[in-house]
Amino acid sequence: MISLTINEKDIRMPEGATVLEAAQALEIEVPTLCHDPQLKPYGGCRLCIVEIKDFPRPVTACTTPATDGMEVTTESDRLYRLRRTIVELLLSDHPNDCMVCARAGDCTLQELAYFYKLRENRFIGERRHYDMTDKNPFIKREMEKCILCGKCVRVCDEIQGVNAIDIAYRGFNAKVCPPYEKDLDCEFCGQCIVVCPTGALSGVIWGGQGRQMDVKLTDTVCPYCGCGCNITLHSVRDKVIRVTSPKDSINQGWLCVKGRFGYEFINQKDRLQTPLIRRRKGGKLEPATWDEALNLVMSRFEKIKKEHGPDALAGLASARCTNEENYAFQKFFRAVIGTNNVDHCARY
Ligand code: SF4
Ligand code: SF4
Ligand code: SF4
């Protein structure tokens, strides 16, 4: 363990911890745009600069290892001015269309502009203009809003292992894109949207659906597979408009394309909402209560078992159920029905 002070507060940290981790352990807020605790340190945005005694100039807290006896300062007039200028430079080339941006209220850059009171900008110059031609069905990419923090590139590589995007070109022309600037063609997990601190990445189907302040959040579990990822439904006037996942969940906030984007069926008016029973041979399927449906299944099971024995019945379980549900299902067939005829689709 090592000991250091941050803003004159003592903290002990394990060897290898960064100055930023030490500050966070003391619940000292240090602004960042490119840092994510689930990704490797990057030091790209320079916002987390801190002053360290005997260091000639401020250094980035996210990439500087904490050492024994270090004396760190995270707040000073000089640091405030430097950080404010960094945000101002980022905004000098930013569309500032927060009024219609799908990420308004969910944008770190917007929060920082508010914090540093950046109404005017001293740096007026050339601006980037890109054709918005990406026709992929899930991820809206507005690269004029990109601040090149590299988080999307890193999450796609370090977490998803897909490497679908990278930073191409250099200098003012640098931009995040798929190979040869083609349309994005990847797993569409949406992890890049989750980590993006600006409105550069958003969901195609979110557009114009509702503002953050109107959203009601409901925690639930993804219905698509037995992994049981935790999800949060964002709804406006009883319509689900977006799905996210909490960072502190079993799936650490990561989802697959089904969990993140496959929610539109919830809002369909013609989806089944009750069991259906065919009450007479050749008749139409009609809505029924769960008691009616389950009693019918039970009576048919009893009849088949009585007339033909338990092996005349078989159970096929679903990959959409949890492990526990599938365990209960096979137990029911073996112990209650009395047959080993039980199988699992193992896919959809
Ligand atoms: S959606 Fe997933 S796979 Fe596609 S670019 Fe983003 S992180 Fe990579
Ligand atoms: S698209 Fe978003 S996450 Fe990716 S580099 Fe730009 S600002 Fe960062
Ligand atoms: S379908 Fe995807 S998001 Fe849903 S539980 Fe399975 S892995 Fe998680």
Short mmCIF file of C-alpha atoms and ligand atoms in Angstrom, two decimals:
data_model
loop_
_atom_site.label_atom_id
_atom_site.label_comp_id
_atom_site.label_asym_id
_atom_site.label_seq_id
_atom_site.Cartn_x
_atom_site.Cartn_y
_atom_site.Cartn_z
CA MET A 1 0.00 0.00 0.00
CA ILE A 2 1.04 3.62 -0.55
CA SER A 3 -0.01 6.81 1.23
CA LEU A 4 -0.62 10.17 -0.42
CA THR A 5 -2.60 13.33 0.19
CA ILE A 6 -5.19 14.84 -2.13
CA ASN A 7 -6.41 18.34 -1.28
CA GLU A 8 -4.69 17.78 2.10
CA LYS A 9 -6.72 14.64 2.82
CA ASP A 10 -4.82 11.41 3.51
CA ILE A 11 -5.57 8.27 1.53
CA ARG A 12 -3.99 4.81 1.35
CA MET A 13 -4.19 3.03 -2.00
CA PRO A 14 -2.86 -0.25 -3.39
CA GLU A 15 0.31 -0.09 -5.53
CA GLY A 16 -0.56 0.66 -9.16
CA ALA A 17 -3.60 2.83 -8.42
CA THR A 18 -3.84 6.06 -10.39
CA VAL A 19 -4.19 9.55 -8.93
CA LEU A 20 -7.74 9.65 -10.33
CA GLU A 21 -8.67 6.43 -8.52
CA ALA A 22 -7.23 7.84 -5.29
CA ALA A 23 -9.28 11.04 -5.72
CA GLN A 24 -12.42 9.02 -6.42
CA ALA A 25 -11.76 6.91 -3.33
CA LEU A 26 -11.91 10.18 -1.37
CA GLU A 27 -15.10 11.14 -3.25
CA ILE A 28 -13.30 14.12 -4.78
CA GLU A 29 -14.89 15.04 -8.10
CA VAL A 30 -12.41 15.37 -10.98
CA PRO A 31 -13.99 16.08 -14.39
CA THR A 32 -13.33 13.61 -17.21
CA LEU A 33 -14.61 13.02 -20.70
CA CYS A 34 -12.48 10.13 -21.95
CA HIS A 35 -12.21 8.11 -18.74
CA ASP A 36 -14.30 5.05 -17.94
CA PRO A 37 -13.35 2.75 -15.05
CA GLN A 38 -14.17 -0.27 -17.23
CA LEU A 39 -11.69 0.81 -19.93
CA LYS A 40 -7.92 1.21 -19.91
CA PRO A 41 -6.65 4.73 -19.04
CA TYR A 42 -6.32 6.89 -22.15
CA GLY A 43 -5.45 10.48 -21.15
CA GLY A 44 -7.01 11.92 -24.29
CA CYS A 45 -9.30 14.72 -23.12
CA ARG A 46 -6.83 16.27 -20.58
CA LEU A 47 -9.71 17.45 -18.39
CA CYS A 48 -8.61 15.50 -15.33
CA ILE A 49 -5.38 17.52 -14.98
CA VAL A 50 -4.19 17.98 -11.40
CA GLU A 51 -1.23 19.71 -9.76
CA ILE A 52 1.33 17.57 -7.96
CA LYS A 53 3.97 19.07 -5.66
CA ASP A 54 7.40 19.25 -7.37
CA PHE A 55 5.92 18.42 -10.80
CA PRO A 56 6.73 21.22 -13.29
CA ARG A 57 3.24 21.31 -14.86
CA PRO A 58 -0.24 19.79 -14.36
CA VAL A 59 -0.60 16.12 -15.33
CA THR A 60 -3.58 13.90 -16.18
CA ALA A 61 -4.85 12.13 -13.06
CA CYS A 62 -6.21 9.15 -15.04
CA THR A 63 -2.80 8.10 -16.40
CA THR A 64 -0.51 9.17 -13.54
CA PRO A 65 0.28 6.41 -11.04
CA ALA A 66 -0.15 7.44 -7.41
CA THR A 67 3.12 7.17 -5.46
CA ASP A 68 4.04 7.20 -1.81
CA GLY A 69 4.16 10.69 -0.29
CA MET A 70 2.57 12.41 -3.31
CA GLU A 71 0.79 15.72 -2.59
CA VAL A 72 -1.99 16.33 -5.11
CA THR A 73 -4.24 19.36 -5.65
CA THR A 74 -7.35 18.90 -7.79
CA GLU A 75 -8.87 22.40 -7.50
CA SER A 76 -7.16 25.75 -8.05
CA ASP A 77 -7.78 28.91 -10.11
CA ARG A 78 -5.19 27.74 -12.62
CA LEU A 79 -6.78 24.28 -13.02
CA TYR A 80 -10.23 25.85 -13.37
CA ARG A 81 -8.98 28.16 -16.16
CA LEU A 82 -7.18 25.32 -17.96
CA ARG A 83 -10.18 22.98 -17.78
CA ARG A 84 -12.56 25.73 -18.87
CA THR A 85 -10.34 26.45 -21.88
CA ILE A 86 -10.24 22.74 -22.80
CA VAL A 87 -14.04 22.56 -22.82
CA GLU A 88 -14.22 25.84 -24.73
CA LEU A 89 -11.86 24.43 -27.39
CA LEU A 90 -13.98 21.29 -27.69
CA LEU A 91 -17.09 23.41 -28.10
CA SER A 92 -15.43 25.68 -30.68
CA ASP A 93 -16.17 23.01 -33.28
CA HIS A 94 -19.40 21.64 -31.83
CA PRO A 95 -22.84 22.06 -33.44
CA ASN A 96 -24.47 23.17 -30.15
CA ASP A 97 -27.87 21.82 -31.25
CA CYS A 98 -28.79 20.68 -27.75
CA MET A 99 -32.37 21.86 -28.38
CA VAL A 100 -32.98 18.91 -30.69
CA CYS A 101 -30.21 16.48 -29.67
CA ALA A 102 -31.39 13.00 -28.60
CA ARG A 103 -28.72 12.99 -25.86
CA ALA A 104 -29.66 16.35 -24.27
CA GLY A 105 -29.76 15.78 -20.52
CA ASP A 106 -27.57 12.70 -20.94
CA CYS A 107 -24.43 14.44 -22.23
CA THR A 108 -21.26 15.07 -20.19
CA LEU A 109 -20.10 17.80 -22.57
CA GLN A 110 -23.36 19.68 -22.04
CA GLU A 111 -22.97 19.37 -18.25
CA LEU A 112 -19.41 20.71 -18.41
CA ALA A 113 -20.42 23.64 -20.63
CA TYR A 114 -23.08 24.48 -18.03
CA PHE A 115 -20.62 24.10 -15.14
CA TYR A 116 -18.02 26.37 -16.78
CA LYS A 117 -20.73 28.86 -17.91
CA LEU A 118 -19.62 28.71 -21.55
CA ARG A 119 -22.18 30.86 -23.28
CA GLU A 120 -19.70 32.56 -25.66
CA ASN A 121 -16.68 30.99 -27.35
CA ARG A 122 -13.37 32.77 -27.96
CA PHE A 123 -12.24 30.24 -30.57
CA ILE A 124 -14.15 30.71 -33.80
CA GLY A 125 -12.77 28.89 -36.82
CA GLU A 126 -13.26 26.10 -39.30
CA ARG A 127 -15.97 23.57 -38.53
CA ARG A 128 -16.33 19.94 -39.53
CA HIS A 129 -19.19 18.94 -41.82
CA TYR A 130 -19.91 15.31 -42.56
CA ASP A 131 -22.60 13.76 -44.68
CA MET A 132 -24.90 11.75 -42.46
CA THR A 133 -25.18 8.82 -44.82
CA ASP A 134 -24.80 5.88 -42.46
CA LYS A 135 -27.82 3.70 -43.16
CA ASN A 136 -27.31 1.18 -40.38
CA PRO A 137 -30.64 0.51 -38.62
CA PHE A 138 -29.54 0.97 -34.98
CA ILE A 139 -26.87 3.59 -34.32
CA LYS A 140 -27.16 7.22 -35.35
CA ARG A 141 -23.70 8.67 -35.90
CA GLU A 142 -23.30 12.47 -35.92
CA MET A 143 -19.56 12.90 -36.10
CA GLU A 144 -19.67 16.72 -35.97
CA LYS A 145 -20.50 16.19 -32.29
CA CYS A 146 -17.57 13.83 -31.71
CA ILE A 147 -14.80 15.08 -29.40
CA LEU A 148 -12.46 12.19 -30.30
CA CYS A 149 -12.32 10.86 -26.76
CA GLY A 150 -11.85 7.36 -28.24
CA LYS A 151 -14.24 5.70 -25.80
CA CYS A 152 -16.37 4.10 -28.52
CA VAL A 153 -13.28 2.71 -30.25
CA ARG A 154 -11.92 1.34 -26.98
CA VAL A 155 -15.17 -0.22 -25.76
CA CYS A 156 -15.65 -1.92 -29.13
CA ASP A 157 -12.13 -3.35 -28.82
CA GLU A 158 -11.65 -3.93 -25.08
CA ILE A 159 -15.17 -4.98 -24.04
CA GLN A 160 -16.94 -6.20 -27.16
CA GLY A 161 -13.86 -7.52 -28.97
CA VAL A 162 -15.25 -6.50 -32.36
CA ASN A 163 -12.98 -3.62 -33.49
CA ALA A 164 -15.65 -2.33 -35.85
CA ILE A 165 -14.45 1.29 -35.69
CA ASP A 166 -11.26 3.29 -35.26
CA ILE A 167 -9.97 6.84 -35.52
CA ALA A 168 -9.08 7.51 -39.15
CA TYR A 169 -7.11 10.44 -40.61
CA ARG A 170 -5.08 12.90 -38.56
CA GLY A 171 -5.31 16.40 -37.12
CA PHE A 172 -8.47 18.36 -37.89
CA ASN A 173 -9.63 15.61 -40.27
CA ALA A 174 -9.47 12.85 -37.63
CA LYS A 175 -12.77 11.07 -37.22
CA VAL A 176 -14.21 7.83 -35.88
CA CYS A 177 -15.47 5.56 -38.63
CA PRO A 178 -15.73 1.95 -39.79
CA PRO A 179 -13.15 0.71 -42.31
CA TYR A 180 -13.21 2.66 -45.61
CA GLU A 181 -15.90 4.92 -44.10
CA LYS A 182 -18.56 2.40 -45.03
CA ASP A 183 -21.84 2.14 -43.14
CA LEU A 184 -21.45 0.63 -39.69
CA ASP A 185 -21.84 -3.15 -39.96
CA CYS A 186 -21.16 -4.73 -36.59
CA GLU A 187 -22.85 -6.54 -33.69
CA PHE A 188 -24.90 -3.42 -32.87
CA CYS A 189 -24.54 -4.04 -29.16
CA GLY A 190 -24.71 -0.28 -28.56
CA GLN A 191 -21.91 -0.26 -25.94
CA CYS A 192 -20.35 2.61 -27.91
CA ILE A 193 -23.48 4.72 -27.35
CA VAL A 194 -23.35 3.97 -23.62
CA VAL A 195 -19.84 5.32 -23.18
CA CYS A 196 -20.06 8.25 -25.62
CA PRO A 197 -20.00 11.47 -23.53
CA THR A 198 -21.67 13.55 -26.26
CA GLY A 199 -24.54 13.35 -28.74
CA ALA A 200 -22.25 11.91 -31.45
CA LEU A 201 -23.80 8.48 -30.95
CA SER A 202 -27.46 7.78 -30.21
CA GLY A 203 -30.13 5.24 -31.08
CA VAL A 204 -31.83 5.56 -34.46
CA ILE A 205 -35.18 4.63 -32.91
CA TRP A 206 -34.85 7.10 -30.01
CA GLY A 207 -35.09 10.21 -32.18
CA GLY A 208 -37.88 12.61 -31.18
CA GLN A 209 -39.39 10.14 -28.72
CA GLY A 210 -39.03 12.17 -25.53
CA ARG A 211 -36.74 14.34 -23.40
CA GLN A 212 -34.78 12.98 -20.46
CA MET A 213 -36.74 15.01 -17.92
CA ASP A 214 -40.05 13.41 -19.02
CA VAL A 215 -38.77 9.86 -18.81
CA LYS A 216 -40.04 7.34 -16.27
CA LEU A 217 -37.48 4.64 -15.41
CA THR A 218 -38.49 1.04 -14.64
CA ASP A 219 -35.92 -1.61 -13.71
CA THR A 220 -36.59 -5.08 -15.06
CA VAL A 221 -34.88 -8.12 -16.63
CA CYS A 222 -34.31 -8.66 -20.35
CA PRO A 223 -36.80 -11.24 -21.64
CA TYR A 224 -34.71 -12.53 -24.53
CA CYS A 225 -32.40 -15.11 -23.02
CA GLY A 226 -31.35 -16.95 -19.90
CA CYS A 227 -28.43 -14.56 -19.20
CA GLY A 228 -31.04 -12.38 -17.51
CA CYS A 229 -29.31 -9.05 -18.06
CA ASN A 230 -30.67 -6.19 -15.96
CA ILE A 231 -32.33 -3.51 -18.04
CA THR A 232 -34.04 -0.19 -17.35
CA LEU A 233 -37.02 0.75 -19.49
CA HIS A 234 -37.32 4.46 -20.32
CA SER A 235 -40.96 5.30 -20.94
CA VAL A 236 -42.87 8.44 -21.84
CA ARG A 237 -46.66 8.39 -21.55
CA ASP A 238 -46.67 4.57 -21.19
CA LYS A 239 -44.60 4.07 -24.33
CA VAL A 240 -41.17 2.46 -23.99
CA ILE A 241 -38.73 4.69 -25.90
CA ARG A 242 -35.33 3.37 -24.90
CA VAL A 243 -33.55 0.62 -22.94
CA THR A 244 -30.42 1.11 -20.83
CA SER A 245 -28.73 -1.04 -18.22
CA PRO A 246 -27.32 -0.02 -14.81
CA LYS A 247 -23.52 -0.11 -14.45
CA ASP A 248 -23.78 -1.88 -11.10
CA SER A 249 -25.78 -4.78 -12.53
CA ILE A 250 -24.69 -8.38 -13.03
CA ASN A 251 -24.03 -7.54 -16.72
CA GLN A 252 -22.14 -4.33 -15.74
CA GLY A 253 -24.37 -2.22 -17.98
CA TRP A 254 -23.46 -4.10 -21.18
CA LEU A 255 -26.23 -5.56 -23.37
CA CYS A 256 -26.52 -7.30 -26.71
CA VAL A 257 -28.47 -5.95 -29.68
CA LYS A 258 -31.66 -7.77 -28.66
CA GLY A 259 -31.72 -6.41 -25.14
CA ARG A 260 -30.74 -2.88 -26.16
CA PHE A 261 -32.76 -2.35 -29.32
CA GLY A 262 -35.33 -5.17 -29.48
CA TYR A 263 -38.03 -3.48 -27.43
CA GLU A 264 -40.40 -2.08 -30.02
CA PHE A 265 -42.69 -5.11 -29.74
CA ILE A 266 -43.69 -3.86 -26.27
CA ASN A 267 -45.53 -0.94 -27.85
CA GLN A 268 -47.33 -3.00 -30.51
CA LYS A 269 -51.10 -2.88 -30.14
CA ASP A 270 -51.64 -6.36 -31.66
CA ARG A 271 -49.31 -8.27 -29.33
CA LEU A 272 -50.78 -11.13 -27.30
CA GLN A 273 -51.79 -10.01 -23.83
CA THR A 274 -53.74 -13.07 -22.62
CA PRO A 275 -53.56 -16.83 -23.29
CA LEU A 276 -55.72 -18.03 -26.20
CA ILE A 277 -57.91 -21.17 -26.14
CA ARG A 278 -59.60 -22.99 -29.00
CA ARG A 279 -62.85 -23.86 -27.24
CA ARG A 280 -64.15 -26.27 -29.89
CA LYS A 281 -62.54 -28.29 -32.66
CA GLY A 282 -61.98 -26.14 -35.74
CA GLY A 283 -63.03 -23.03 -33.81
CA LYS A 284 -61.11 -19.75 -33.51
CA LEU A 285 -58.53 -19.08 -30.79
CA GLU A 286 -60.20 -16.92 -28.14
CA PRO A 287 -58.77 -14.92 -25.22
CA ALA A 288 -58.84 -16.75 -21.88
CA THR A 289 -57.67 -16.19 -18.31
CA TRP A 290 -54.45 -17.82 -17.07
CA ASP A 291 -56.52 -20.04 -14.73
CA GLU A 292 -58.63 -21.27 -17.64
CA ALA A 293 -55.58 -21.96 -19.80
CA LEU A 294 -53.60 -23.73 -17.08
CA ASN A 295 -56.60 -25.83 -16.02
CA LEU A 296 -57.12 -26.89 -19.64
CA VAL A 297 -53.45 -27.89 -20.02
CA MET A 298 -53.57 -29.77 -16.70
CA SER A 299 -56.71 -31.71 -17.66
CA ARG A 300 -55.25 -32.63 -21.07
CA PHE A 301 -52.00 -33.80 -19.45
CA GLU A 302 -53.98 -35.97 -17.01
CA LYS A 303 -56.07 -37.47 -19.83
CA ILE A 304 -53.06 -38.29 -22.04
CA LYS A 305 -51.10 -39.74 -19.13
CA LYS A 306 -54.06 -41.90 -18.03
CA GLU A 307 -54.79 -43.22 -21.52
CA HIS A 308 -51.24 -43.61 -22.91
CA GLY A 309 -48.78 -43.40 -20.00
CA PRO A 310 -46.33 -40.60 -19.02
CA ASP A 311 -43.96 -41.24 -21.95
CA ALA A 312 -46.69 -40.06 -24.32
CA LEU A 313 -45.87 -36.55 -23.05
CA ALA A 314 -42.76 -34.48 -23.74
CA GLY A 315 -41.56 -31.05 -22.70
CA LEU A 316 -39.51 -28.61 -24.80
CA ALA A 317 -38.11 -25.74 -22.76
CA SER A 318 -37.18 -22.26 -23.98
CA ALA A 319 -33.89 -20.39 -24.17
CA ARG A 320 -35.81 -17.31 -23.07
CA CYS A 321 -36.31 -18.77 -19.59
CA THR A 322 -33.80 -18.43 -16.78
CA ASN A 323 -31.69 -21.37 -15.58
CA GLU A 324 -33.94 -21.62 -12.54
CA GLU A 325 -37.09 -21.74 -14.67
CA ASN A 326 -35.60 -24.41 -16.92
CA TYR A 327 -34.55 -26.40 -13.85
CA ALA A 328 -38.11 -26.23 -12.47
CA PHE A 329 -39.45 -27.22 -15.89
CA GLN A 330 -37.41 -30.43 -16.19
CA LYS A 331 -38.13 -31.24 -12.53
CA PHE A 332 -41.84 -30.91 -13.24
CA PHE A 333 -41.64 -33.30 -16.20
CA ARG A 334 -39.52 -35.90 -14.39
CA ALA A 335 -41.07 -35.77 -10.91
CA VAL A 336 -44.70 -34.77 -11.58
CA ILE A 337 -45.45 -36.09 -15.08
CA GLY A 338 -43.05 -39.02 -14.69
CA THR A 339 -41.14 -38.91 -17.98
CA ASN A 340 -37.57 -38.12 -19.01
CA ASN A 341 -38.86 -36.77 -22.35
CA VAL A 342 -37.54 -33.29 -21.79
CA ASP A 343 -35.40 -31.21 -24.08
CA HIS A 344 -34.36 -27.62 -24.73
CA CYS A 345 -34.32 -25.64 -27.96
CA ALA A 346 -30.86 -24.26 -27.03
CA ARG A 347 -31.59 -21.29 -29.33
CA TYR A 348 -34.56 -19.28 -30.48
S1 SF4 B 1 -22.44 -1.26 -31.62
FE1 SF4 B 1 -21.02 -2.58 -30.49
S2 SF4 B 1 -19.92 -3.69 -32.10
FE2 SF4 B 1 -20.90 -1.93 -33.10
S3 SF4 B 1 -19.35 -0.29 -33.09
FE3 SF4 B 1 -20.60 -0.03 -31.23
S4 SF4 B 1 -19.46 -1.18 -29.65
FE4 SF4 B 1 -18.69 -1.87 -31.65
S1 SF4 B 2 -18.19 9.11 -31.05
FE1 SF4 B 2 -18.45 9.63 -28.87
S2 SF4 B 2 -17.29 8.04 -27.78
FE2 SF4 B 2 -16.63 7.99 -29.90
S3 SF4 B 2 -14.79 9.28 -29.94
FE3 SF4 B 2 -16.56 10.56 -30.51
S4 SF4 B 2 -17.26 11.49 -28.61
FE4 SF4 B 2 -15.92 9.80 -28.05
S1 SF4 B 3 -30.74 -11.20 -24.95
FE1 SF4 B 3 -28.84 -10.03 -24.75
S2 SF4 B 3 -29.35 -8.35 -23.36
FE2 SF4 B 3 -30.98 -9.88 -23.18
S3 SF4 B 3 -30.40 -11.19 -21.44
FE3 SF4 B 3 -29.61 -12.16 -23.29
S4 SF4 B 3 -27.50 -11.36 -23.52
FE4 SF4 B 3 -28.57 -10.00 -22.08
#
